[in-house]
PDB file of C-alpha atoms in Angstrom:
ATOM      1  CA  GLN A 279      -3.859  17.902   2.797  1.00  0.00           C
ATOM      2  CA  VAL A 280      -2.180  14.973   1.084  1.00  0.00           C
ATOM      3  CA  GLN A 281      -2.984  13.678  -2.362  1.00  0.00           C
ATOM      4  CA  LEU A 282      -2.071  10.123  -3.266  1.00  0.00           C
ATOM      5  CA  VAL A 283      -1.862   8.784  -6.809  1.00  0.00           C
ATOM      6  CA  GLU A 284      -1.307   5.103  -7.530  1.00  0.00           C
ATOM      7  CA  SER A 285       0.183   3.698 -10.705  1.00  0.00           C
ATOM      8  CA  GLY A 286       1.616   0.469 -12.029  1.00  0.00           C
ATOM      9  CA  GLY A 287      -1.481  -1.674 -12.180  1.00  0.00           C
ATOM     10  CA  GLY A 288      -2.434  -3.723 -15.190  1.00  0.00           C
ATOM     11  CA  LEU A 289      -3.010  -7.185 -16.571  1.00  0.00           C
ATOM     12  CA  VAL A 290      -0.498  -9.908 -15.731  1.00  0.00           C
ATOM     13  CA  GLU A 291      -0.449 -13.684 -16.000  1.00  0.00           C
ATOM     14  CA  ALA A 292      -0.499 -15.868 -12.923  1.00  0.00           C
ATOM     15  CA  GLY A 293       2.994 -16.209 -11.517  1.00  0.00           C
ATOM     16  CA  GLY A 294       4.014 -12.816 -12.816  1.00  0.00           C
ATOM     17  CA  SER A 295       5.038  -9.661 -11.015  1.00  0.00           C
ATOM     18  CA  LEU A 296       3.999  -6.037 -10.813  1.00  0.00           C
ATOM     19  CA  ARG A 297       5.303  -3.051  -8.888  1.00  0.00           C
ATOM     20  CA  LEU A 298       2.775  -0.510  -7.754  1.00  0.00           C
ATOM     21  CA  SER A 299       3.758   3.042  -6.925  1.00  0.00           C
ATOM     22  CA  CYS A 300       1.969   5.605  -4.808  1.00  0.00           C
ATOM     23  CA  ALA A 301       3.120   9.179  -5.283  1.00  0.00           C
ATOM     24  CA  ALA A 302       2.237  11.638  -2.543  1.00  0.00           C
ATOM     25  CA  SER A 303       2.028  15.398  -2.566  1.00  0.00           C
ATOM     26  CA  GLY A 304       3.200  17.515   0.333  1.00  0.00           C
ATOM     27  CA  ARG A 305       6.294  17.732   2.491  1.00  0.00           C
ATOM     28  CA  ALA A 306       4.761  15.789   5.360  1.00  0.00           C
ATOM     29  CA  PHE A 307       4.873  12.461   3.514  1.00  0.00           C
ATOM     30  CA  SER A 308       8.121  11.463   5.169  1.00  0.00           C
ATOM     31  CA  SER A 309       6.465  11.651   8.600  1.00  0.00           C
ATOM     32  CA  TYR A 310       3.483   9.448   7.732  1.00  0.00           C
ATOM     33  CA  ALA A 311       3.011   5.729   8.019  1.00  0.00           C
ATOM     34  CA  MET A 312       1.707   4.308   4.752  1.00  0.00           C
ATOM     35  CA  GLY A 313      -0.412   1.328   3.905  1.00  0.00           C
ATOM     36  CA  TRP A 314      -1.604  -0.662   0.917  1.00  0.00           C
ATOM     37  CA  PHE A 315      -5.092  -2.138   0.724  1.00  0.00           C
ATOM     38  CA  ARG A 316      -7.120  -3.867  -1.964  1.00  0.00           C
ATOM     39  CA  GLN A 317     -10.742  -4.449  -2.751  1.00  0.00           C
ATOM     40  CA  ALA A 318     -11.917  -7.228  -5.009  1.00  0.00           C
ATOM     41  CA  GLN A 319     -15.266  -6.987  -6.713  1.00  0.00           C
ATOM     42  CA  GLY A 320     -18.037  -7.861  -4.295  1.00  0.00           C
ATOM     43  CA  LYS A 321     -15.696  -8.077  -1.316  1.00  0.00           C
ATOM     44  CA  GLU A 322     -14.652  -5.795   1.501  1.00  0.00           C
ATOM     45  CA  ARG A 323     -11.432  -3.851   1.349  1.00  0.00           C
ATOM     46  CA  GLU A 324      -8.580  -5.712   2.992  1.00  0.00           C
ATOM     47  CA  PHE A 325      -5.227  -4.758   4.446  1.00  0.00           C
ATOM     48  CA  LEU A 326      -2.115  -5.896   2.596  1.00  0.00           C
ATOM     49  CA  ALA A 327       0.960  -4.144   3.941  1.00  0.00           C
ATOM     50  CA  ALA A 328       2.109  -1.132   5.921  1.00  0.00           C
ATOM     51  CA  ILE A 329       5.356   0.690   6.571  1.00  0.00           C
ATOM     52  CA  THR A 330       6.430   3.147   9.239  1.00  0.00           C
ATOM     53  CA  TRP A 331       7.533   6.675   8.376  1.00  0.00           C
ATOM     54  CA  SER A 332      11.192   5.668   8.574  1.00  0.00           C
ATOM     55  CA  GLY A 333      10.775   2.510   6.550  1.00  0.00           C
ATOM     56  CA  VAL A 334      12.362   0.465   9.320  1.00  0.00           C
ATOM     57  CA  TYR A 335       9.265  -1.537  10.225  1.00  0.00           C
ATOM     58  CA  THR A 336       6.930  -3.297   7.819  1.00  0.00           C
ATOM     59  CA  TYR A 337       3.791  -5.341   8.380  1.00  0.00           C
ATOM     60  CA  TYR A 338       1.991  -7.776   6.104  1.00  0.00           C
ATOM     61  CA  ALA A 339      -1.245  -9.674   5.868  1.00  0.00           C
ATOM     62  CA  ASP A 340      -0.765 -13.419   5.949  1.00  0.00           C
ATOM     63  CA  SER A 341      -2.274 -13.704   2.494  1.00  0.00           C
ATOM     64  CA  VAL A 342       0.616 -11.790   0.901  1.00  0.00           C
ATOM     65  CA  LYS A 343       3.522 -12.403   3.276  1.00  0.00           C
ATOM     66  CA  GLY A 344       6.507 -13.677   1.346  1.00  0.00           C
ATOM     67  CA  ARG A 345       5.067 -12.552  -2.011  1.00  0.00           C
ATOM     68  CA  PHE A 346       4.568  -8.802  -1.569  1.00  0.00           C
ATOM     69  CA  THR A 347       7.093  -6.238  -0.347  1.00  0.00           C
ATOM     70  CA  ILE A 348       6.330  -2.700   0.743  1.00  0.00           C
ATOM     71  CA  SER A 349       9.010  -0.030   0.603  1.00  0.00           C
ATOM     72  CA  ARG A 350       9.281   3.728   0.454  1.00  0.00           C
ATOM     73  CA  ASP A 351      11.536   6.467  -0.839  1.00  0.00           C
ATOM     74  CA  ASN A 352      10.943   9.579   1.215  1.00  0.00           C
ATOM     75  CA  ALA A 353      13.121  11.673  -1.075  1.00  0.00           C
ATOM     76  CA  LYS A 354      10.698  10.869  -3.893  1.00  0.00           C
ATOM     77  CA  ASN A 355       7.535  11.014  -1.768  1.00  0.00           C
ATOM     78  CA  THR A 356       6.682   7.546  -3.007  1.00  0.00           C
ATOM     79  CA  VAL A 357       5.716   4.213  -1.507  1.00  0.00           C
ATOM     80  CA  TYR A 358       5.918   0.987  -3.465  1.00  0.00           C
ATOM     81  CA  LEU A 359       4.341  -2.436  -3.419  1.00  0.00           C
ATOM     82  CA  GLN A 360       6.331  -5.120  -5.183  1.00  0.00           C
ATOM     83  CA  MET A 361       4.060  -8.046  -5.965  1.00  0.00           C
ATOM     84  CA  ASN A 362       5.508 -11.384  -7.000  1.00  0.00           C
ATOM     85  CA  SER A 363       4.010 -14.811  -7.681  1.00  0.00           C
ATOM     86  CA  LEU A 364       0.678 -13.230  -8.448  1.00  0.00           C
ATOM     87  CA  LYS A 365      -2.448 -15.358  -8.355  1.00  0.00           C
ATOM     88  CA  PRO A 366      -5.863 -14.849  -9.953  1.00  0.00           C
ATOM     89  CA  GLU A 367      -7.262 -14.200  -6.465  1.00  0.00           C
ATOM     90  CA  ASP A 368      -5.001 -11.129  -6.235  1.00  0.00           C
ATOM     91  CA  THR A 369      -7.234  -9.440  -8.799  1.00  0.00           C
ATOM     92  CA  ALA A 370      -8.559  -6.253  -7.195  1.00  0.00           C
ATOM     93  CA  VAL A 371      -8.333  -2.490  -7.038  1.00  0.00           C
ATOM     94  CA  TYR A 372      -5.224  -1.599  -5.041  1.00  0.00           C
ATOM     95  CA  SER A 373      -5.106   1.599  -3.006  1.00  0.00           C
ATOM     96  CA  CYS A 374      -2.513   3.297  -0.888  1.00  0.00           C
ATOM     97  CA  ALA A 375      -3.303   5.254   2.243  1.00  0.00           C
ATOM     98  CA  ALA A 376      -1.534   7.663   4.587  1.00  0.00           C
ATOM     99  CA  ASP A 377      -1.769   7.902   8.366  1.00  0.00           C
ATOM    100  CA  SER A 378      -1.217  11.557   9.263  1.00  0.00           C
ATOM    101  CA  ASN A 379      -0.207  10.758  12.846  1.00  0.00           C
ATOM    102  CA  TYR A 380       3.283  12.253  12.667  1.00  0.00           C
ATOM    103  CA  TYR A 381       6.219   9.939  13.274  1.00  0.00           C
ATOM    104  CA  SER A 382       4.131   7.118  14.653  1.00  0.00           C
ATOM    105  CA  SER A 383       6.138   4.224  16.025  1.00  0.00           C
ATOM    106  CA  TYR A 384       3.991   1.705  14.183  1.00  0.00           C
ATOM    107  CA  ALA A 385       2.012   1.307  10.975  1.00  0.00           C
ATOM    108  CA  SER A 386      -1.542   0.091  11.368  1.00  0.00           C
ATOM    109  CA  ASN A 387      -3.462  -2.618   9.558  1.00  0.00           C
ATOM    110  CA  LEU A 388      -6.748  -0.843  10.324  1.00  0.00           C
ATOM    111  CA  GLN A 389      -8.413   1.211   7.603  1.00  0.00           C
ATOM    112  CA  SER A 390      -9.825   3.565  10.209  1.00  0.00           C
ATOM    113  CA  GLU A 391      -6.312   4.698  11.148  1.00  0.00           C
ATOM    114  CA  TYR A 392      -5.657   6.118   7.676  1.00  0.00           C
ATOM    115  CA  ASP A 393      -6.714   9.626   6.798  1.00  0.00           C
ATOM    116  CA  TYR A 394      -5.872   9.956   3.127  1.00  0.00           C
ATOM    117  CA  TRP A 395      -6.573   7.536   0.307  1.00  0.00           C
ATOM    118  CA  GLY A 396      -5.682   7.285  -3.328  1.00  0.00           C
ATOM    119  CA  GLN A 397      -8.145   6.502  -6.104  1.00  0.00           C
ATOM    120  CA  GLY A 398      -6.733   3.043  -6.660  1.00  0.00           C
ATOM    121  CA  THR A 399      -5.239   1.122  -9.541  1.00  0.00           C
ATOM    122  CA  GLN A 400      -6.667  -2.046 -11.067  1.00  0.00           C
ATOM    123  CA  VAL A 401      -4.641  -5.239 -10.962  1.00  0.00           C
ATOM    124  CA  THR A 402      -5.931  -8.177 -12.955  1.00  0.00           C
ATOM    125  CA  VAL A 403      -4.227 -11.567 -12.811  1.00  0.00           C
ATOM    126  CA  SER A 404      -5.196 -14.036 -15.512  1.00  0.00           C
ATOM    127  CA  SER A 405      -5.027 -17.793 -15.006  1.00  0.00           C
TER     128      SER A 405
END
């Protein structure tokens, strides 16, 4: 069982930056691909970014490519999402997720591939 806890959300002005963190319990974290998703009020949850267990490969949704960066520190059991040039439309609850398929060669953009989810952290971008 893996528990994921997000932090780092808050209120920021348009054009600003935030760094989200997702702390994971358990020794298996370093073998899992990780993803970040968000859900705006009244909308479906959408994929943002994913990273393989090694951190070598990363994947991004077009909507955030060039603005958001996913990274991980396996020694700290933590995955990060650096968000720059934030826009009001980035306002949402941001959640991290873990794919428990050990040492997968890719990191999926599909929610169904992820087995564990955090509670989420609210990000609000004011105009």
